[in-house]
Short mmCIF file of C-alpha atoms in Angstrom, two decimals:
data_model
loop_
_atom_site.label_atom_id
_atom_site.label_comp_id
_atom_site.label_asym_id
_atom_site.label_seq_id
_atom_site.Cartn_x
_atom_site.Cartn_y
_atom_site.Cartn_z
CA MET A 1 24.82 -7.44 60.81
CA HIS A 2 26.54 -7.44 57.43
CA TYR A 3 24.75 -8.36 54.21
CA TYR A 4 26.51 -11.70 53.87
CA GLN A 5 25.58 -12.57 57.46
CA LEU A 6 21.95 -11.55 56.91
CA HIS A 7 21.88 -13.72 53.79
CA GLU A 8 23.15 -16.73 55.72
CA GLU A 9 20.69 -16.29 58.60
CA LEU A 10 17.72 -15.93 56.26
CA LYS A 11 18.88 -18.91 54.23
CA GLN A 12 19.08 -21.08 57.34
CA LEU A 13 15.62 -19.92 58.42
CA PHE A 14 14.06 -20.46 55.00
CA HIS A 15 15.35 -24.02 54.58
CA GLN A 16 14.07 -25.30 57.92
CA GLN A 17 11.41 -27.99 57.83
CA GLY A 18 7.79 -26.87 57.79
CA ASP A 19 5.71 -24.13 56.20
CA PHE A 20 6.03 -21.48 58.92
CA HIS A 21 9.25 -19.91 60.17
CA CYS A 22 9.72 -17.01 62.55
CA ASP A 23 12.89 -15.28 63.74
CA GLU A 24 12.44 -12.94 66.69
CA ASN A 25 15.85 -11.33 66.26
CA LEU A 26 15.19 -10.50 62.62
CA ALA A 27 11.54 -9.73 63.43
CA ILE A 28 10.37 -11.63 60.38
CA GLU A 29 8.00 -14.45 59.43
CA ILE A 30 8.08 -16.73 56.39
CA HIS A 31 4.89 -18.53 55.38
CA LYS A 32 4.71 -21.17 52.63
CA TYR A 33 1.33 -21.82 51.04
CA PRO A 34 0.55 -24.70 48.65
CA PHE A 35 -0.60 -23.55 45.22
CA LYS A 36 -1.91 -25.43 42.21
CA SER A 37 -1.51 -24.21 38.62
CA THR A 38 -5.02 -24.83 37.29
CA LYS A 39 -4.63 -23.18 33.88
CA ALA A 40 -1.67 -25.21 32.59
CA ASP A 41 -3.92 -27.87 31.10
CA GLY A 42 -4.66 -26.75 27.56
CA ILE A 43 -1.63 -24.45 27.39
CA LEU A 44 1.44 -26.61 27.91
CA ILE A 45 2.60 -29.16 25.35
CA GLY A 46 1.50 -32.60 26.54
CA SER A 47 -1.97 -31.46 27.63
CA GLU A 48 -4.73 -33.86 26.60
CA ARG A 49 -5.84 -31.13 24.21
CA LEU A 50 -4.58 -27.64 23.44
CA PHE A 51 -7.57 -25.44 24.05
CA CYS A 52 -8.41 -21.75 24.49
CA GLU A 53 -11.18 -21.52 27.08
CA ASP A 54 -12.00 -17.90 26.29
CA HIS A 55 -12.85 -18.61 22.66
CA GLN A 56 -13.63 -22.34 22.83
CA VAL A 57 -11.01 -23.06 20.19
CA GLU A 58 -9.04 -26.29 20.00
CA PHE A 59 -5.66 -26.42 18.30
CA GLN A 60 -3.75 -29.24 16.72
CA GLU A 61 -0.42 -29.84 18.38
CA CYS A 62 2.30 -28.59 16.02
CA PHE A 63 5.28 -29.09 18.30
CA VAL A 64 8.36 -28.39 16.22
CA LYS A 65 11.55 -29.63 17.79
CA TYR A 66 14.62 -27.83 16.52
CA THR A 67 17.23 -30.22 17.87
CA ALA A 68 17.61 -33.99 17.88
CA ASP A 69 18.43 -34.28 21.57
CA THR A 70 16.50 -37.15 23.12
CA ASP A 71 17.75 -37.08 26.71
CA THR A 72 14.97 -38.72 28.69
CA LEU A 73 15.54 -36.43 31.69
CA LEU A 74 14.69 -33.31 29.71
CA ASP A 75 12.86 -34.50 26.60
CA VAL A 76 9.49 -34.76 28.33
CA PRO A 77 6.09 -33.18 27.59
CA ASP A 78 5.86 -29.99 29.62
CA PHE A 79 2.47 -30.81 31.11
CA SER A 80 3.86 -34.07 32.52
CA VAL A 81 6.20 -32.18 34.88
CA LYS A 82 4.14 -32.46 38.05
CA GLU A 83 6.44 -30.21 40.10
CA ASN A 84 5.46 -27.37 37.77
CA LEU A 85 1.79 -27.80 38.63
CA ASP A 86 1.95 -28.02 42.45
CA PHE A 87 4.34 -25.69 44.26
CA LYS A 88 4.66 -23.19 47.10
CA ILE A 89 3.80 -19.49 47.21
CA ILE A 90 6.00 -17.86 49.87
CA VAL A 91 5.04 -14.82 51.93
CA VAL A 92 7.71 -12.83 53.80
CA LYS A 93 6.36 -10.35 56.35
CA PRO A 94 7.25 -8.44 59.53
CA ASN A 95 6.35 -10.36 62.67
CA ASP A 96 4.82 -7.28 64.29
CA VAL A 97 2.14 -6.99 61.59
CA LYS A 98 -0.49 -9.70 61.89
CA VAL A 99 -2.12 -9.05 58.51
CA CYS A 100 -0.31 -6.96 55.91
CA GLN A 101 -2.52 -4.44 54.16
CA ASP A 102 -0.47 -4.39 50.94
CA VAL A 103 1.75 -6.79 49.05
CA ILE A 104 4.73 -6.78 46.69
CA VAL A 105 4.94 -9.74 44.31
CA MET A 106 8.57 -10.57 43.52
CA PHE A 107 9.54 -12.30 40.26
CA HIS A 108 13.05 -13.74 39.93
CA GLY A 109 15.55 -14.15 37.11
CA LEU A 110 16.03 -16.77 34.40
CA ASN A 111 17.26 -20.24 35.40
CA GLU A 112 16.92 -19.64 39.13
CA LYS A 113 16.59 -22.75 41.30
CA LYS A 114 16.71 -21.28 44.83
CA TRP A 115 15.22 -18.25 46.56
CA ASP A 116 18.35 -17.68 48.68
CA LYS A 117 19.55 -14.60 46.79
CA TYR A 118 16.19 -12.90 47.09
CA LEU A 119 15.67 -13.39 50.82
CA PRO A 120 17.64 -10.28 51.94
CA TRP A 121 15.84 -8.23 49.26
CA ALA A 122 12.43 -9.43 50.42
CA TYR A 123 13.44 -8.92 54.06
CA GLU A 124 14.59 -5.37 53.54
CA LEU A 125 11.56 -4.39 51.46
CA THR A 126 9.04 -5.83 53.91
CA LYS A 127 10.88 -4.21 56.82
CA ARG A 128 10.93 -0.79 55.16
CA THR A 129 7.43 -0.80 53.66
CA LYS A 130 5.48 -3.08 56.06
CA LYS A 131 4.07 -4.68 52.92
CA ALA A 132 4.16 -8.46 52.61
CA VAL A 133 6.53 -9.74 49.92
CA VAL A 134 5.35 -12.73 47.90
CA LEU A 135 8.06 -14.85 46.29
CA PHE A 136 6.34 -16.04 43.12
CA PRO A 137 8.10 -18.81 41.15
CA ILE A 138 7.98 -18.60 37.35
CA SER A 139 6.96 -21.76 35.51
CA PHE A 140 9.77 -24.38 35.38
CA HIS A 141 11.89 -22.47 37.90
CA MET A 142 12.62 -22.72 41.65
CA ASP A 143 10.68 -25.65 43.14
CA ARG A 144 8.70 -26.05 39.91
CA THR A 145 11.25 -28.40 38.32
CA PRO A 146 12.29 -32.02 38.98
CA TRP A 147 15.30 -32.32 41.27
CA GLN A 148 17.19 -34.14 38.51
CA TRP A 149 17.34 -30.92 36.46
CA SER A 150 19.56 -29.45 39.16
CA ASP A 151 21.61 -32.56 39.88
CA ARG A 152 25.25 -31.71 39.32
CA LYS A 153 26.35 -35.12 38.04
CA MET A 154 23.42 -35.67 35.70
CA MET A 155 23.52 -32.16 34.26
CA PHE A 156 27.31 -32.17 33.93
CA GLU A 157 27.06 -35.07 31.49
CA ILE A 158 24.51 -33.18 29.42
CA ALA A 159 26.65 -30.04 29.47
CA GLN A 160 29.66 -32.01 28.25
CA LYS A 161 27.59 -33.43 25.41
CA ARG A 162 26.38 -29.97 24.40
CA ALA A 163 29.95 -28.70 24.37
CA ALA A 164 31.21 -31.68 22.37
CA ASP A 165 28.41 -31.64 19.79
CA TRP A 166 28.97 -28.02 18.86
CA LYS A 167 32.56 -26.87 19.31
CA GLU A 168 31.61 -23.20 18.94
CA ASN A 169 29.20 -23.40 21.86
CA SER A 170 30.11 -21.18 24.79
CA ASP A 171 29.25 -21.08 28.48
CA SER A 172 27.88 -24.59 28.65
CA SER A 173 27.70 -25.78 32.27
CA TYR A 174 25.83 -28.14 34.53
CA VAL A 175 23.98 -25.12 35.94
CA ASN A 176 22.42 -24.14 32.61
CA ALA A 177 22.32 -27.56 30.91
CA ALA A 178 18.62 -28.19 31.55
CA ILE A 179 17.25 -24.82 30.45
CA SER A 180 19.66 -24.62 27.50
CA THR A 181 18.65 -28.04 26.20
CA ARG A 182 14.93 -27.37 26.58
CA MET A 183 14.99 -23.83 25.20
CA GLU A 184 17.09 -24.80 22.19
CA ALA A 185 14.77 -27.71 21.42
CA HIS A 186 11.68 -25.48 21.52
CA PRO A 187 12.19 -21.73 22.14
CA GLN A 188 8.42 -21.17 22.14
CA ARG A 189 8.56 -22.54 25.68
CA MET A 190 9.49 -18.98 26.65
CA PHE A 191 5.95 -17.90 25.77
CA TRP A 192 3.97 -20.93 26.96
CA SER A 193 5.69 -21.08 30.36
CA GLY A 194 5.32 -17.30 30.64
CA LEU A 195 1.63 -17.59 29.78
CA GLN A 196 1.19 -20.25 32.45
CA THR A 197 2.79 -17.91 35.00
CA TYR A 198 0.61 -15.03 33.78
CA TYR A 199 -2.50 -17.13 34.45
CA ASP A 200 -1.04 -18.39 37.75
CA PHE A 201 -0.71 -14.77 38.86
CA ILE A 202 -4.34 -14.06 37.96
CA GLU A 203 -5.50 -17.16 39.88
CA TRP A 204 -3.32 -16.18 42.86
CA GLU A 205 -4.99 -12.76 42.94
CA LYS A 206 -8.42 -14.42 42.94
CA ALA A 207 -7.32 -16.63 45.85
CA LEU A 208 -6.01 -13.55 47.67
CA ARG A 209 -9.39 -11.83 47.34
CA LYS A 210 -11.06 -14.93 48.81
CA GLY A 211 -8.87 -14.71 51.91
CA VAL A 212 -6.81 -17.84 51.18
CA PHE A 213 -3.60 -16.16 52.37
CA SER A 214 -4.28 -15.31 56.00
CA THR A 215 -1.19 -13.10 56.36
CA VAL A 216 -2.26 -10.68 53.62
CA SER A 217 -5.48 -8.65 53.55
CA SER A 218 -8.00 -9.73 50.93
CA GLN A 219 -8.24 -6.02 50.04
CA ALA A 220 -4.47 -5.58 49.62
CA ASN A 221 -3.09 -3.40 46.87
CA ILE A 222 -0.63 -5.34 44.71
CA ASP A 223 2.77 -4.00 43.65
CA LEU A 224 5.37 -5.84 41.57
CA PHE A 225 9.13 -6.36 41.74
CA GLY A 226 10.95 -7.86 38.78
CA TYR A 227 14.60 -8.86 38.64
CA SER A 228 16.14 -9.62 35.22
CA ILE A 229 13.67 -11.76 33.22
CA GLY A 230 11.23 -11.19 36.07
CA SER A 231 11.07 -7.54 35.01
CA PHE A 232 10.21 -8.70 31.47
CA LEU A 233 7.22 -10.62 32.84
CA SER A 234 6.29 -7.81 35.24
CA ILE A 235 6.21 -5.19 32.48
CA ILE A 236 3.93 -7.43 30.42
CA LEU A 237 1.64 -7.80 33.43
CA MET A 238 1.58 -4.05 33.97
CA MET A 239 0.80 -3.37 30.32
CA ALA A 240 -1.87 -6.09 30.25
CA ASN A 241 -3.39 -5.22 33.65
CA PRO A 242 -5.60 -8.34 33.63
CA ASN A 243 -9.03 -7.75 35.19
CA ASN A 244 -7.75 -4.29 36.19
CA ILE A 245 -6.01 -5.83 39.20
CA LEU A 246 -2.93 -3.66 38.71
CA ASP A 247 -4.68 -0.30 38.34
CA LYS A 248 -2.80 1.13 41.33
CA ALA A 249 0.27 -1.09 41.15
CA LYS A 250 3.84 0.12 41.15
CA LEU A 251 6.64 -1.86 39.56
CA VAL A 252 10.32 -1.78 40.42
CA CYS A 253 12.60 -3.34 37.80
CA PHE A 254 16.03 -4.36 39.02
CA CYS A 255 18.72 -5.29 36.47
CA GLY A 256 16.08 -5.44 33.75
CA GLY A 257 13.64 -3.23 31.88
CA MET A 258 14.50 -4.02 28.26
CA THR A 259 13.15 -6.13 25.40
CA ILE A 260 14.37 -9.71 25.26
CA ASP A 261 16.61 -9.11 22.22
CA ARG A 262 18.51 -6.43 24.17
CA MET A 263 19.35 -8.82 26.99
CA PHE A 264 22.44 -11.03 26.72
CA PRO A 265 21.82 -14.14 28.83
CA VAL A 266 24.84 -16.11 27.61
CA SER A 267 26.34 -17.20 30.91
CA LYS A 268 27.31 -20.37 32.71
CA TYR A 269 24.59 -19.46 35.19
CA ILE A 270 21.80 -18.64 32.72
CA MET A 271 21.93 -20.10 29.17
CA ASP A 272 24.66 -21.26 26.85
CA GLY A 273 25.41 -19.58 23.52
CA ARG A 274 23.77 -22.22 21.38
CA ALA A 275 20.40 -21.99 23.15
CA THR A 276 20.45 -18.18 23.19
CA ILE A 277 21.10 -17.99 19.45
CA MET A 278 18.27 -20.41 18.71
CA MET A 279 15.84 -18.47 20.93
CA GLN A 280 16.63 -15.14 19.28
CA LYS A 281 16.51 -16.67 15.80
CA ILE A 282 13.12 -18.35 16.21
CA PHE A 283 11.40 -15.34 17.76
CA ALA A 284 12.82 -13.07 15.05
CA GLN A 285 11.41 -15.42 12.41
CA LEU A 286 8.02 -15.61 14.12
CA LEU A 287 7.74 -11.84 14.44
CA THR A 288 8.71 -11.10 10.85
CA THR A 289 6.15 -13.64 9.59
CA SER A 290 3.41 -12.50 12.04
CA PHE A 291 3.42 -15.94 13.69
CA ALA A 292 2.06 -17.48 10.46
CA ALA A 293 3.77 -20.82 11.11
CA GLU A 294 2.29 -21.07 14.61
CA PRO A 295 -1.54 -20.80 14.54
CA ARG A 296 -1.86 -21.27 18.31
CA LEU A 297 0.78 -18.67 19.13
CA ASN A 298 -0.76 -16.38 16.53
CA HIS A 299 -4.12 -16.74 18.28
CA TYR A 300 -2.72 -15.70 21.66
CA GLN A 301 -0.80 -12.80 20.10
CA SER A 302 -3.91 -11.31 18.51
CA CYS A 303 -4.71 -7.93 20.11
CA GLU A 304 -8.39 -8.44 19.32
CA LEU A 305 -8.65 -11.95 20.78
CA HIS A 306 -6.18 -11.65 23.68
CA PRO A 307 -5.53 -7.96 24.42
CA GLY A 308 -3.58 -8.81 27.59
CA GLU A 309 -1.53 -11.83 26.57
CA SER A 310 -0.58 -10.22 23.23
CA TRP A 311 1.64 -7.62 24.93
CA PHE A 312 4.24 -10.40 24.94
CA LYS A 313 5.07 -9.77 21.28
CA THR A 314 5.86 -6.11 21.97
CA MET A 315 8.62 -7.14 24.38
CA LEU A 316 10.50 -9.52 22.09
CA ARG A 317 12.40 -7.14 19.84
CA TYR A 318 13.05 -3.45 20.38
CA ASN A 319 12.16 -2.34 16.84
CA HIS A 320 8.96 -4.40 16.59
CA PHE A 321 5.71 -2.88 17.89
CA GLN A 322 7.75 -0.02 19.31
CA ALA A 323 5.05 2.62 18.82
CA GLU A 324 2.38 0.51 20.56
CA ARG A 325 4.74 -0.31 23.41
CA GLU A 326 5.74 3.31 23.99
CA VAL A 327 2.13 4.54 24.00
CA ARG A 328 1.36 2.06 26.79
CA LEU A 329 4.54 2.88 28.73
CA ARG A 330 3.58 6.57 28.71
CA GLU A 331 0.31 5.61 30.34
CA LEU A 332 2.28 3.77 33.04
CA GLN A 333 5.07 6.29 33.51
CA GLY A 334 4.13 7.13 37.08
CA GLN A 335 3.93 3.48 38.05
CA ILE A 336 7.30 2.09 36.93
CA MET A 337 10.89 2.74 37.96
CA SER A 338 14.03 0.81 37.10
CA ILE A 339 17.32 0.45 38.93
CA ASN A 340 20.17 -0.79 36.77
CA LEU A 341 23.85 -1.44 37.35
CA LYS A 342 26.41 0.29 35.15
CA ASN A 343 28.61 -2.78 34.60
CA ASP A 344 25.75 -5.24 34.06
CA GLU A 345 26.67 -7.20 30.91
CA VAL A 346 23.50 -9.33 30.85
CA ALA A 347 21.04 -6.43 31.12
CA PRO A 348 22.90 -3.33 29.87
CA PRO A 349 21.47 -0.20 31.50
CA VAL A 350 21.49 1.73 28.22
CA GLU A 351 18.88 -0.70 26.94
CA ALA A 352 16.64 0.02 29.92
CA LEU A 353 16.99 3.71 29.07
CA ASN A 354 16.15 3.02 25.43
CA MET A 355 13.03 1.02 26.16
CA LEU A 356 11.60 2.62 29.28
CA LYS A 357 12.39 6.24 28.42
CA GLY A 358 12.21 5.86 24.62
CA PRO A 359 14.86 6.71 22.01
CA TYR A 360 14.20 10.44 22.49
CA ARG A 361 14.00 10.12 26.30
CA ASP A 362 10.46 11.53 26.24
CA ILE A 363 8.82 8.89 28.47
CA ASP A 364 8.87 9.97 32.11
CA ILE A 365 9.91 6.65 33.68
CA LYS A 366 12.74 6.94 36.17
CA VAL A 367 15.78 4.82 35.31
CA ASP A 368 18.43 5.03 38.02
CA ILE A 369 21.86 3.71 36.99
CA LEU A 370 24.11 2.80 39.90
CA ASP A 371 27.78 1.81 39.94
CA TYR A 372 28.84 0.10 43.14
CA PRO A 373 32.48 0.58 44.27
CA PHE A 374 33.03 -3.19 44.60
CA ASN A 375 33.09 -6.02 42.08
CA TYR A 376 29.56 -7.08 41.17
CA THR A 377 27.81 -8.92 38.35
CA HIS A 378 24.28 -9.29 37.05
CA MET A 379 23.97 -12.62 38.83
CA VAL A 380 25.58 -11.40 42.07
CA PRO A 381 24.87 -7.70 42.68
CA TYR A 382 25.93 -8.06 46.33
CA PRO A 383 28.94 -10.34 46.96
CA LEU A 384 28.68 -12.70 49.92
CA THR A 385 32.14 -12.07 51.32
CA SER A 386 33.60 -10.24 54.28
CA LYS A 387 35.76 -8.23 51.89
CA ASN A 388 34.19 -4.81 51.28
CA ALA A 389 31.36 -5.81 53.65
CA GLU A 390 30.74 -2.24 54.80
CA GLU A 391 30.54 -0.97 51.21
CA VAL A 392 28.19 -3.79 50.22
CA ASP A 393 25.97 -3.00 53.22
CA ALA A 394 25.85 0.70 52.41
CA HIS A 395 24.98 0.30 48.76
CA PHE A 396 22.51 -2.50 49.37
CA ASN A 397 20.71 -0.29 51.88
CA LEU A 398 20.84 2.68 49.51
CA THR A 399 19.31 0.60 46.71
CA MET A 400 16.58 -0.89 48.88
CA ALA A 401 15.75 2.57 50.23
CA LYS A 402 15.22 3.84 46.70
CA MET A 403 12.88 0.95 45.96
CA ALA A 404 10.96 1.26 49.22
CA ASN A 405 10.52 5.02 48.81
CA PHE A 406 9.05 4.48 45.34
CA TYR A 407 6.56 1.92 46.66
CA LEU A 408 5.55 4.26 49.49
CA LYS A 409 5.15 7.43 47.38
#
């Protein structure tokens, strides 16, 4: 079976009604478990009060909106988005293993709305490693957004408005209209939604240990997989190692592994130029002023108060907190590997080399740069066409084998 055929079969299986799907031919099971984000209240704008439980500190809301857009579909308090609070955690596993003894948590890329692309990756990794693969949606992504934010007609109108209001804007599209509008209005959402996901992950691990997920052992070792912005979040988790739950974890970065300023997400599929510029500008200002204008953000970026959460600031700009970041990466050098694609324009592989191996290449983290012999992009590493199908199959299998071997070492 070719890659594009595997993708289609898994897609059809995944989108069937119900929370359990099994395919005997593929020898795979998909389980969907309901999950509630219990830590969003107090973190997201729109909470009844903004409150740090750890230090019993309440903050005044100082929501600064950088644009005048008032579209009622998107201009909503983040905490009011109910889809972001109740969603599904998905487990992909071999059907010949009743309870998987280990698990790989997979984090996706920026502005993803469907798991379709990741299904063959999860399938191949679970088949090769016998570990369960958990598809973990980042805050305000996948099924954690209102359906209207993905509606072609509604978002096309917003994209047209963004293009008309700023003639120099590039790559505005209905696909990225929602995230571009919201990120431009308040780039700090990058941190607060990331923090929500960080806490969601911690709560998921607690649920795992209590035996909530019957298909995964409560004693399972946890590994991570991060694609694109998912690798950004995964590296922060590895550096933070909350509650020591990732002591033995291994992380595979795919098409990622660099600081956010060394990624170039301007794309019709990710974010438009206007939103990207605003995001980079605001975080540069916040870093150079030590978050002085944002007391709440400053609180969560204090190494003394929040030693885990504060690793976020080390991943924003390459030249900021570089020494601290590289000390920690050296401690993790046996636990991380990155696979990057030579012609990736969103996540240039040289930037993965610079960050993960250091400017003098003296950090022993493996960065494997591949160049497939067919046309590929950051968004579509493996084309879903019959053309070059054998080559796509071969290089997909080669890449997954590298990842699986690292997890099994």
